[in-house]
mmCIF file with all atom_site columns, C-alpha atoms in Angstrom:
data_model
loop_
_atom_site.group_PDB
_atom_site.id
_atom_site.type_symbol
_atom_site.label_atom_id
_atom_site.label_alt_id
_atom_site.label_comp_id
_atom_site.label_asym_id
_atom_site.label_entity_id
_atom_site.label_seq_id
_atom_site.pdbx_PDB_ins_code
_atom_site.Cartn_x
_atom_site.Cartn_y
_atom_site.Cartn_z
_atom_site.occupancy
_atom_site.B_iso_or_equiv
_atom_site.pdbx_formal_charge
_atom_site.auth_seq_id
_atom_site.auth_comp_id
_atom_site.auth_asym_id
_atom_site.auth_atom_id
_atom_site.pdbx_PDB_model_num
ATOM 1   C CA . UNK A 1 1   ? 52.232  6.147  -23.826 1.00 0.00 ? 1   UNK A CA 1
ATOM 2   C CA . UNK A 1 2   ? 52.555  6.679  -19.989 1.00 0.00 ? 2   UNK A CA 1
ATOM 3   C CA . UNK A 1 3   ? 49.793  9.396  -20.243 1.00 0.00 ? 3   UNK A CA 1
ATOM 4   C CA . UNK A 1 4   ? 47.603  6.912  -22.095 1.00 0.00 ? 4   UNK A CA 1
ATOM 5   C CA . UNK A 1 5   ? 48.219  4.361  -19.404 1.00 0.00 ? 5   UNK A CA 1
ATOM 6   C CA . UNK A 1 6   ? 47.458  6.725  -16.619 1.00 0.00 ? 6   UNK A CA 1
ATOM 7   C CA . UNK A 1 7   ? 44.268  7.835  -18.450 1.00 0.00 ? 7   UNK A CA 1
ATOM 8   C CA . UNK A 1 8   ? 43.285  4.148  -18.610 1.00 0.00 ? 8   UNK A CA 1
ATOM 9   C CA . UNK A 1 9   ? 43.777  3.582  -14.985 1.00 0.00 ? 9   UNK A CA 1
ATOM 10  C CA . UNK A 1 10  ? 41.769  6.667  -13.997 1.00 0.00 ? 10  UNK A CA 1
ATOM 11  C CA . UNK A 1 11  ? 38.825  5.482  -16.318 1.00 0.00 ? 11  UNK A CA 1
ATOM 12  C CA . UNK A 1 12  ? 39.041  1.968  -14.623 1.00 0.00 ? 12  UNK A CA 1
ATOM 13  C CA . UNK A 1 13  ? 38.719  3.635  -11.327 1.00 0.00 ? 13  UNK A CA 1
ATOM 14  C CA . UNK A 1 14  ? 35.711  5.754  -12.314 1.00 0.00 ? 14  UNK A CA 1
ATOM 15  C CA . UNK A 1 15  ? 34.124  2.414  -13.772 1.00 0.00 ? 15  UNK A CA 1
ATOM 16  C CA . UNK A 1 16  ? 34.577  0.673  -10.406 1.00 0.00 ? 16  UNK A CA 1
ATOM 17  C CA . UNK A 1 17  ? 33.352  3.726  -8.424  1.00 0.00 ? 17  UNK A CA 1
ATOM 18  C CA . UNK A 1 18  ? 30.178  3.598  -10.547 1.00 0.00 ? 18  UNK A CA 1
ATOM 19  C CA . UNK A 1 19  ? 29.636  0.005  -10.678 1.00 0.00 ? 19  UNK A CA 1
ATOM 20  C CA . UNK A 1 20  ? 29.789  -1.213 -7.044  1.00 0.00 ? 20  UNK A CA 1
ATOM 21  C CA . UNK A 1 21  ? 27.621  1.475  -5.319  1.00 0.00 ? 21  UNK A CA 1
ATOM 22  C CA . UNK A 1 22  ? 25.060  1.738  -8.055  1.00 0.00 ? 22  UNK A CA 1
ATOM 23  C CA . UNK A 1 23  ? 24.633  -1.970 -8.157  1.00 0.00 ? 23  UNK A CA 1
ATOM 24  C CA . UNK A 1 24  ? 24.056  -2.040 -4.435  1.00 0.00 ? 24  UNK A CA 1
ATOM 25  C CA . UNK A 1 25  ? 21.447  0.673  -4.813  1.00 0.00 ? 25  UNK A CA 1
ATOM 26  C CA . UNK A 1 26  ? 19.804  -1.030 -7.718  1.00 0.00 ? 26  UNK A CA 1
ATOM 27  C CA . UNK A 1 27  ? 19.517  -4.396 -5.840  1.00 0.00 ? 27  UNK A CA 1
ATOM 28  C CA . UNK A 1 28  ? 18.008  -2.486 -2.783  1.00 0.00 ? 28  UNK A CA 1
ATOM 29  C CA . UNK A 1 29  ? 15.441  -0.748 -5.154  1.00 0.00 ? 29  UNK A CA 1
ATOM 30  C CA . UNK A 1 30  ? 14.411  -3.981 -6.761  1.00 0.00 ? 30  UNK A CA 1
ATOM 31  C CA . UNK A 1 31  ? 13.941  -5.714 -3.508  1.00 0.00 ? 31  UNK A CA 1
ATOM 32  C CA . UNK A 1 32  ? 11.932  -2.824 -2.153  1.00 0.00 ? 32  UNK A CA 1
ATOM 33  C CA . UNK A 1 33  ? 9.794   -2.849 -5.295  1.00 0.00 ? 33  UNK A CA 1
ATOM 34  C CA . UNK A 1 34  ? 8.974   -6.519 -5.328  1.00 0.00 ? 34  UNK A CA 1
ATOM 35  C CA . UNK A 1 35  ? 8.354   -6.405 -1.612  1.00 0.00 ? 35  UNK A CA 1
ATOM 36  C CA . UNK A 1 36  ? 5.543   -4.002 -2.303  1.00 0.00 ? 36  UNK A CA 1
ATOM 37  C CA . UNK A 1 37  ? 7.225   -0.859 -1.028  1.00 0.00 ? 37  UNK A CA 1
ATOM 38  C CA . UNK A 1 38  ? 7.511   0.691  -4.552  1.00 0.00 ? 38  UNK A CA 1
ATOM 39  C CA . UNK A 1 39  ? 8.380   4.414  -4.988  1.00 0.00 ? 39  UNK A CA 1
ATOM 40  C CA . UNK A 1 40  ? 11.719  6.079  -5.728  1.00 0.00 ? 40  UNK A CA 1
ATOM 41  C CA . UNK A 1 41  ? 14.793  6.443  -3.843  1.00 0.00 ? 41  UNK A CA 1
ATOM 42  C CA . UNK A 1 42  ? 15.515  9.790  -2.314  1.00 0.00 ? 42  UNK A CA 1
ATOM 43  C CA . UNK A 1 43  ? 18.860  11.048 -1.124  1.00 0.00 ? 43  UNK A CA 1
ATOM 44  C CA . UNK A 1 44  ? 19.384  13.650 1.579   1.00 0.00 ? 44  UNK A CA 1
ATOM 45  C CA . UNK A 1 45  ? 22.556  15.667 1.941   1.00 0.00 ? 45  UNK A CA 1
ATOM 46  C CA . UNK A 1 46  ? 22.383  17.823 5.069   1.00 0.00 ? 46  UNK A CA 1
ATOM 47  C CA . UNK A 1 47  ? 19.151  19.915 4.889   1.00 0.00 ? 47  UNK A CA 1
ATOM 48  C CA . UNK A 1 48  ? 18.784  19.608 1.109   1.00 0.00 ? 48  UNK A CA 1
ATOM 49  C CA . UNK A 1 49  ? 16.791  16.773 -0.492  1.00 0.00 ? 49  UNK A CA 1
ATOM 50  C CA . UNK A 1 50  ? 17.877  15.746 -3.904  1.00 0.00 ? 50  UNK A CA 1
ATOM 51  C CA . UNK A 1 51  ? 15.251  14.264 -6.191  1.00 0.00 ? 51  UNK A CA 1
ATOM 52  C CA . UNK A 1 52  ? 15.707  13.601 -9.849  1.00 0.00 ? 52  UNK A CA 1
ATOM 53  C CA . UNK A 1 53  ? 12.437  12.625 -11.177 1.00 0.00 ? 53  UNK A CA 1
ATOM 54  C CA . UNK A 1 54  ? 10.724  14.193 -14.360 1.00 0.00 ? 54  UNK A CA 1
ATOM 55  C CA . UNK A 1 55  ? 7.158   12.953 -15.035 1.00 0.00 ? 55  UNK A CA 1
ATOM 56  C CA . UNK A 1 56  ? 6.607   12.954 -18.706 1.00 0.00 ? 56  UNK A CA 1
ATOM 57  C CA . UNK A 1 57  ? 2.850   12.331 -18.300 1.00 0.00 ? 57  UNK A CA 1
ATOM 58  C CA . UNK A 1 58  ? 0.969   14.846 -20.479 1.00 0.00 ? 58  UNK A CA 1
ATOM 59  C CA . UNK A 1 59  ? -0.794  17.618 -18.643 1.00 0.00 ? 59  UNK A CA 1
ATOM 60  C CA . UNK A 1 60  ? -4.242  16.541 -17.653 1.00 0.00 ? 60  UNK A CA 1
ATOM 61  C CA . UNK A 1 61  ? -3.678  12.962 -18.532 1.00 0.00 ? 61  UNK A CA 1
ATOM 62  C CA . UNK A 1 62  ? -5.376  10.676 -16.212 1.00 0.00 ? 62  UNK A CA 1
ATOM 63  C CA . UNK A 1 63  ? -2.834  7.823  -16.803 1.00 0.00 ? 63  UNK A CA 1
ATOM 64  C CA . UNK A 1 64  ? 0.864   7.334  -15.829 1.00 0.00 ? 64  UNK A CA 1
ATOM 65  C CA . UNK A 1 65  ? 3.214   7.346  -18.649 1.00 0.00 ? 65  UNK A CA 1
ATOM 66  C CA . UNK A 1 66  ? 6.611   5.877  -18.897 1.00 0.00 ? 66  UNK A CA 1
ATOM 67  C CA . UNK A 1 67  ? 9.129   7.868  -16.729 1.00 0.00 ? 67  UNK A CA 1
ATOM 68  C CA . UNK A 1 68  ? 12.642  7.782  -18.058 1.00 0.00 ? 68  UNK A CA 1
ATOM 69  C CA . UNK A 1 69  ? 14.496  10.422 -16.107 1.00 0.00 ? 69  UNK A CA 1
ATOM 70  C CA . UNK A 1 70  ? 14.075  9.043  -12.650 1.00 0.00 ? 70  UNK A CA 1
ATOM 71  C CA . UNK A 1 71  ? 16.594  8.205  -9.793  1.00 0.00 ? 71  UNK A CA 1
ATOM 72  C CA . UNK A 1 72  ? 15.734  4.655  -10.228 1.00 0.00 ? 72  UNK A CA 1
ATOM 73  C CA . UNK A 1 73  ? 16.562  4.634  -13.885 1.00 0.00 ? 73  UNK A CA 1
ATOM 74  C CA . UNK A 1 74  ? 19.750  6.514  -13.359 1.00 0.00 ? 74  UNK A CA 1
ATOM 75  C CA . UNK A 1 75  ? 20.903  3.928  -10.897 1.00 0.00 ? 75  UNK A CA 1
ATOM 76  C CA . UNK A 1 76  ? 20.364  1.220  -13.495 1.00 0.00 ? 76  UNK A CA 1
ATOM 77  C CA . UNK A 1 77  ? 22.030  3.192  -16.057 1.00 0.00 ? 77  UNK A CA 1
ATOM 78  C CA . UNK A 1 78  ? 25.297  3.924  -14.130 1.00 0.00 ? 78  UNK A CA 1
ATOM 79  C CA . UNK A 1 79  ? 25.392  0.388  -12.659 1.00 0.00 ? 79  UNK A CA 1
ATOM 80  C CA . UNK A 1 80  ? 25.421  -1.114 -16.224 1.00 0.00 ? 80  UNK A CA 1
ATOM 81  C CA . UNK A 1 81  ? 27.712  1.644  -17.622 1.00 0.00 ? 81  UNK A CA 1
ATOM 82  C CA . UNK A 1 82  ? 30.253  0.786  -14.779 1.00 0.00 ? 82  UNK A CA 1
ATOM 83  C CA . UNK A 1 83  ? 30.307  -2.903 -15.230 1.00 0.00 ? 83  UNK A CA 1
ATOM 84  C CA . UNK A 1 84  ? 30.215  -2.764 -19.050 1.00 0.00 ? 84  UNK A CA 1
ATOM 85  C CA . UNK A 1 85  ? 33.087  -0.237 -18.901 1.00 0.00 ? 85  UNK A CA 1
ATOM 86  C CA . UNK A 1 86  ? 35.258  -2.599 -16.794 1.00 0.00 ? 86  UNK A CA 1
ATOM 87  C CA . UNK A 1 87  ? 34.453  -5.396 -19.050 1.00 0.00 ? 87  UNK A CA 1
ATOM 88  C CA . UNK A 1 88  ? 35.242  -3.540 -22.334 1.00 0.00 ? 88  UNK A CA 1
ATOM 89  C CA . UNK A 1 89  ? 38.372  -1.880 -20.722 1.00 0.00 ? 89  UNK A CA 1
ATOM 90  C CA . UNK A 1 90  ? 39.793  -5.119 -19.632 1.00 0.00 ? 90  UNK A CA 1
ATOM 91  C CA . UNK A 1 91  ? 38.960  -6.699 -23.037 1.00 0.00 ? 91  UNK A CA 1
ATOM 92  C CA . UNK A 1 92  ? 41.431  -4.265 -24.668 1.00 0.00 ? 92  UNK A CA 1
ATOM 93  C CA . UNK A 1 93  ? 38.927  -1.812 -26.318 1.00 0.00 ? 93  UNK A CA 1
ATOM 94  C CA . UNK A 1 94  ? 40.029  1.729  -26.848 1.00 0.00 ? 94  UNK A CA 1
ATOM 95  C CA . UNK A 1 95  ? 38.670  4.410  -24.394 1.00 0.00 ? 95  UNK A CA 1
ATOM 96  C CA . UNK A 1 96  ? 36.269  5.904  -26.946 1.00 0.00 ? 96  UNK A CA 1
ATOM 97  C CA . UNK A 1 97  ? 34.868  2.620  -27.869 1.00 0.00 ? 97  UNK A CA 1
ATOM 98  C CA . UNK A 1 98  ? 34.396  1.442  -24.342 1.00 0.00 ? 98  UNK A CA 1
ATOM 99  C CA . UNK A 1 99  ? 32.631  4.713  -23.301 1.00 0.00 ? 99  UNK A CA 1
ATOM 100 C CA . UNK A 1 100 ? 30.403  4.487  -26.457 1.00 0.00 ? 100 UNK A CA 1
ATOM 101 C CA . UNK A 1 101 ? 29.374  0.830  -25.860 1.00 0.00 ? 101 UNK A CA 1
ATOM 102 C CA . UNK A 1 102 ? 28.861  1.276  -22.167 1.00 0.00 ? 102 UNK A CA 1
ATOM 103 C CA . UNK A 1 103 ? 26.634  4.187  -22.798 1.00 0.00 ? 103 UNK A CA 1
ATOM 104 C CA . UNK A 1 104 ? 24.721  2.230  -25.332 1.00 0.00 ? 104 UNK A CA 1
ATOM 105 C CA . UNK A 1 105 ? 24.218  -0.670 -22.941 1.00 0.00 ? 105 UNK A CA 1
ATOM 106 C CA . UNK A 1 106 ? 23.478  1.617  -20.009 1.00 0.00 ? 106 UNK A CA 1
ATOM 107 C CA . UNK A 1 107 ? 20.740  3.454  -22.100 1.00 0.00 ? 107 UNK A CA 1
ATOM 108 C CA . UNK A 1 108 ? 19.226  0.134  -23.254 1.00 0.00 ? 108 UNK A CA 1
ATOM 109 C CA . UNK A 1 109 ? 19.052  -1.126 -19.552 1.00 0.00 ? 109 UNK A CA 1
ATOM 110 C CA . UNK A 1 110 ? 17.538  2.334  -18.514 1.00 0.00 ? 110 UNK A CA 1
ATOM 111 C CA . UNK A 1 111 ? 14.709  1.664  -21.224 1.00 0.00 ? 111 UNK A CA 1
ATOM 112 C CA . UNK A 1 112 ? 14.183  -1.928 -19.996 1.00 0.00 ? 112 UNK A CA 1
ATOM 113 C CA . UNK A 1 113 ? 13.911  -1.032 -16.376 1.00 0.00 ? 113 UNK A CA 1
ATOM 114 C CA . UNK A 1 114 ? 11.451  1.945  -17.154 1.00 0.00 ? 114 UNK A CA 1
ATOM 115 C CA . UNK A 1 115 ? 9.233   -0.567 -19.077 1.00 0.00 ? 115 UNK A CA 1
ATOM 116 C CA . UNK A 1 116 ? 9.647   -3.180 -16.159 1.00 0.00 ? 116 UNK A CA 1
ATOM 117 C CA . UNK A 1 117 ? 8.493   -0.801 -13.477 1.00 0.00 ? 117 UNK A CA 1
ATOM 118 C CA . UNK A 1 118 ? 5.816   0.570  -15.639 1.00 0.00 ? 118 UNK A CA 1
ATOM 119 C CA . UNK A 1 119 ? 4.368   -2.779 -16.122 1.00 0.00 ? 119 UNK A CA 1
ATOM 120 C CA . UNK A 1 120 ? 4.498   -3.459 -12.442 1.00 0.00 ? 120 UNK A CA 1
ATOM 121 C CA . UNK A 1 121 ? 2.658   -0.144 -11.758 1.00 0.00 ? 121 UNK A CA 1
ATOM 122 C CA . UNK A 1 122 ? -0.060  -0.978 -14.223 1.00 0.00 ? 122 UNK A CA 1
ATOM 123 C CA . UNK A 1 123 ? -0.515  -4.526 -12.695 1.00 0.00 ? 123 UNK A CA 1
ATOM 124 C CA . UNK A 1 124 ? -0.837  -2.885 -9.310  1.00 0.00 ? 124 UNK A CA 1
ATOM 125 C CA . UNK A 1 125 ? -3.489  -0.584 -10.546 1.00 0.00 ? 125 UNK A CA 1
ATOM 126 C CA . UNK A 1 126 ? -5.447  -3.231 -12.476 1.00 0.00 ? 126 UNK A CA 1
ATOM 127 C CA . UNK A 1 127 ? -5.165  -5.842 -9.729  1.00 0.00 ? 127 UNK A CA 1
ATOM 128 C CA . UNK A 1 128 ? -6.865  -6.024 -6.271  1.00 0.00 ? 128 UNK A CA 1
ATOM 129 C CA . UNK A 1 129 ? -6.483  -2.216 -5.513  1.00 0.00 ? 129 UNK A CA 1
ATOM 130 C CA . UNK A 1 130 ? -9.796  -0.475 -4.821  1.00 0.00 ? 130 UNK A CA 1
ATOM 131 C CA . UNK A 1 131 ? -9.055  3.127  -5.347  1.00 0.00 ? 131 UNK A CA 1
ATOM 132 C CA . UNK A 1 132 ? -12.363 4.065  -3.642  1.00 0.00 ? 132 UNK A CA 1
ATOM 133 C CA . UNK A 1 133 ? -10.925 3.087  -0.360  1.00 0.00 ? 133 UNK A CA 1
ATOM 134 C CA . UNK A 1 134 ? -8.323  5.917  -0.740  1.00 0.00 ? 134 UNK A CA 1
ATOM 135 C CA . UNK A 1 135 ? -10.964 8.458  0.284   1.00 0.00 ? 135 UNK A CA 1
ATOM 136 C CA . UNK A 1 136 ? -9.996  10.002 3.591   1.00 0.00 ? 136 UNK A CA 1
ATOM 137 C CA . UNK A 1 137 ? -6.471  8.586  3.561   1.00 0.00 ? 137 UNK A CA 1
ATOM 138 C CA . UNK A 1 138 ? -3.431  10.678 4.085   1.00 0.00 ? 138 UNK A CA 1
ATOM 139 C CA . UNK A 1 139 ? -0.191  10.706 2.241   1.00 0.00 ? 139 UNK A CA 1
ATOM 140 C CA . UNK A 1 140 ? 2.810   12.741 1.228   1.00 0.00 ? 140 UNK A CA 1
ATOM 141 C CA . UNK A 1 141 ? 3.343   14.516 -2.060  1.00 0.00 ? 141 UNK A CA 1
ATOM 142 C CA . UNK A 1 142 ? 6.070   12.802 -4.079  1.00 0.00 ? 142 UNK A CA 1
ATOM 143 C CA . UNK A 1 143 ? 5.909   15.061 -7.269  1.00 0.00 ? 143 UNK A CA 1
ATOM 144 C CA . UNK A 1 144 ? 4.555   18.496 -6.945  1.00 0.00 ? 144 UNK A CA 1
ATOM 145 C CA . UNK A 1 145 ? 0.822   18.902 -7.887  1.00 0.00 ? 145 UNK A CA 1
ATOM 146 C CA . UNK A 1 146 ? -0.069  21.832 -10.117 1.00 0.00 ? 146 UNK A CA 1
ATOM 147 C CA . UNK A 1 147 ? -2.907  24.087 -8.867  1.00 0.00 ? 147 UNK A CA 1
ATOM 148 C CA . UNK A 1 148 ? -6.475  24.289 -10.212 1.00 0.00 ? 148 UNK A CA 1
ATOM 149 C CA . UNK A 1 149 ? -6.489  20.756 -11.632 1.00 0.00 ? 149 UNK A CA 1
ATOM 150 C CA . UNK A 1 150 ? -4.011  21.998 -14.323 1.00 0.00 ? 150 UNK A CA 1
ATOM 151 C CA . UNK A 1 151 ? -1.869  19.034 -14.091 1.00 0.00 ? 151 UNK A CA 1
ATOM 152 C CA . UNK A 1 152 ? -0.963  15.768 -12.285 1.00 0.00 ? 152 UNK A CA 1
ATOM 153 C CA . UNK A 1 153 ? 1.469   15.181 -9.638  1.00 0.00 ? 153 UNK A CA 1
ATOM 154 C CA . UNK A 1 154 ? 2.232   12.017 -7.426  1.00 0.00 ? 154 UNK A CA 1
ATOM 155 C CA . UNK A 1 155 ? 1.483   11.109 -3.782  1.00 0.00 ? 155 UNK A CA 1
ATOM 156 C CA . UNK A 1 156 ? 2.801   8.333  -1.660  1.00 0.00 ? 156 UNK A CA 1
ATOM 157 C CA . UNK A 1 157 ? -0.144  7.077  0.157   1.00 0.00 ? 157 UNK A CA 1
ATOM 158 C CA . UNK A 1 158 ? -1.009  3.967  2.276   1.00 0.00 ? 158 UNK A CA 1
ATOM 159 C CA . UNK A 1 159 ? -4.466  2.124  1.936   1.00 0.00 ? 159 UNK A CA 1
ATOM 160 C CA . UNK A 1 160 ? -5.465  -1.470 1.862   1.00 0.00 ? 160 UNK A CA 1
ATOM 161 C CA . UNK A 1 161 ? -2.357  -2.176 3.885   1.00 0.00 ? 161 UNK A CA 1
ATOM 162 C CA . UNK A 1 162 ? 0.040   -1.248 0.998   1.00 0.00 ? 162 UNK A CA 1
ATOM 163 C CA . UNK A 1 163 ? 2.071   1.920  0.247   1.00 0.00 ? 163 UNK A CA 1
ATOM 164 C CA . UNK A 1 164 ? 1.160   3.029  -3.168  1.00 0.00 ? 164 UNK A CA 1
ATOM 165 C CA . UNK A 1 165 ? 2.443   5.753  -5.528  1.00 0.00 ? 165 UNK A CA 1
ATOM 166 C CA . UNK A 1 166 ? -0.561  7.337  -7.386  1.00 0.00 ? 166 UNK A CA 1
ATOM 167 C CA . UNK A 1 167 ? -1.182  10.230 -9.562  1.00 0.00 ? 167 UNK A CA 1
ATOM 168 C CA . UNK A 1 168 ? -2.987  13.173 -7.927  1.00 0.00 ? 168 UNK A CA 1
ATOM 169 C CA . UNK A 1 169 ? -4.736  16.529 -8.787  1.00 0.00 ? 169 UNK A CA 1
ATOM 170 C CA . UNK A 1 170 ? -5.818  19.366 -6.529  1.00 0.00 ? 170 UNK A CA 1
ATOM 171 C CA . UNK A 1 171 ? -8.522  22.180 -6.567  1.00 0.00 ? 171 UNK A CA 1
ATOM 172 C CA . UNK A 1 172 ? -6.206  24.486 -4.582  1.00 0.00 ? 172 UNK A CA 1
ATOM 173 C CA . UNK A 1 173 ? -4.996  27.779 -5.966  1.00 0.00 ? 173 UNK A CA 1
ATOM 174 C CA . UNK A 1 174 ? -1.397  27.236 -5.252  1.00 0.00 ? 174 UNK A CA 1
ATOM 175 C CA . UNK A 1 175 ? 0.850   24.369 -6.234  1.00 0.00 ? 175 UNK A CA 1
ATOM 176 C CA . UNK A 1 176 ? 1.277   21.723 -3.497  1.00 0.00 ? 176 UNK A CA 1
ATOM 177 C CA . UNK A 1 177 ? 5.185   21.170 -3.086  1.00 0.00 ? 177 UNK A CA 1
ATOM 178 C CA . UNK A 1 178 ? 6.907   17.770 -2.652  1.00 0.00 ? 178 UNK A CA 1
ATOM 179 C CA . UNK A 1 179 ? 7.004   16.701 1.039   1.00 0.00 ? 179 UNK A CA 1
ATOM 180 C CA . UNK A 1 180 ? 3.508   18.224 1.907   1.00 0.00 ? 180 UNK A CA 1
ATOM 181 C CA . UNK A 1 181 ? 1.139   16.114 3.783   1.00 0.00 ? 181 UNK A CA 1
ATOM 182 C CA . UNK A 1 182 ? -2.279  15.765 2.039   1.00 0.00 ? 182 UNK A CA 1
ATOM 183 C CA . UNK A 1 183 ? -5.670  14.098 2.475   1.00 0.00 ? 183 UNK A CA 1
ATOM 184 C CA . UNK A 1 184 ? -7.601  12.461 -0.398  1.00 0.00 ? 184 UNK A CA 1
ATOM 185 C CA . UNK A 1 185 ? -10.896 14.180 -0.803  1.00 0.00 ? 185 UNK A CA 1
ATOM 186 C CA . UNK A 1 186 ? -12.307 12.527 -3.867  1.00 0.00 ? 186 UNK A CA 1
ATOM 187 C CA . UNK A 1 187 ? -11.388 10.226 -6.725  1.00 0.00 ? 187 UNK A CA 1
ATOM 188 C CA . UNK A 1 188 ? -10.975 11.637 -10.167 1.00 0.00 ? 188 UNK A CA 1
ATOM 189 C CA . UNK A 1 189 ? -10.534 8.436  -12.197 1.00 0.00 ? 189 UNK A CA 1
ATOM 190 C CA . UNK A 1 190 ? -9.426  4.785  -11.710 1.00 0.00 ? 190 UNK A CA 1
ATOM 191 C CA . UNK A 1 191 ? -5.852  5.894  -11.124 1.00 0.00 ? 191 UNK A CA 1
ATOM 192 C CA . UNK A 1 192 ? -5.952  9.600  -10.021 1.00 0.00 ? 192 UNK A CA 1
ATOM 193 C CA . UNK A 1 193 ? -6.811  11.063 -6.744  1.00 0.00 ? 193 UNK A CA 1
ATOM 194 C CA . UNK A 1 194 ? -8.067  14.507 -5.768  1.00 0.00 ? 194 UNK A CA 1
ATOM 195 C CA . UNK A 1 195 ? -6.234  15.831 -2.729  1.00 0.00 ? 195 UNK A CA 1
ATOM 196 C CA . UNK A 1 196 ? -5.918  18.958 -0.520  1.00 0.00 ? 196 UNK A CA 1
ATOM 197 C CA . UNK A 1 197 ? -3.301  20.018 2.011   1.00 0.00 ? 197 UNK A CA 1
ATOM 198 C CA . UNK A 1 198 ? -3.848  18.301 5.246   1.00 0.00 ? 198 UNK A CA 1
ATOM 199 C CA . UNK A 1 199 ? -3.391  21.342 7.405   1.00 0.00 ? 199 UNK A CA 1
ATOM 200 C CA . UNK A 1 200 ? -6.066  23.166 5.396   1.00 0.00 ? 200 UNK A CA 1
ATOM 201 C CA . UNK A 1 201 ? -8.701  20.649 6.483   1.00 0.00 ? 201 UNK A CA 1
ATOM 202 C CA . UNK A 1 202 ? -7.508  20.981 10.072  1.00 0.00 ? 202 UNK A CA 1
ATOM 203 C CA . UNK A 1 203 ? -7.880  24.756 10.089  1.00 0.00 ? 203 UNK A CA 1
#
């Protein structure tokens, strides 16, 4: 019985350790998004840059799809998982039931947040943005861009006085990695840019 009580205390600590920091990060992310900053949250540990973002847009597709496995969505998941775990645990539910219900709620919120940010992104694309004005603008690669127009990556770029995250393709023969500075050379579609490395144009 003592072992069971100890395990419950350990789980409670884990729930608190997840709930508080991830809630703070979630609030910051929401404020940044609605303030027009958008984008994902990146974390740097020493010289290594950790980025958890899997774009599930189909290769060659010119439209952004829902992105489930992103840093933003994991923040929402763990925030809800932590608080629901605390709630169910204090309500006297068993460990397995608490973990199961917390996981279900966290997953539900993850899906809701994905849909919310997807809707915000579509509104931005369909609103006052004139993508033609992005020609000649410079930005930074956020998701690696496949070579030879064989796929779509993402770039963070500023034009019309706003920082935007848009899909991008390239004619270059090598993949353009994350963090590379690029320049927009043309517009592929209403939501996809054609870019090349900035240092290539300067050569």
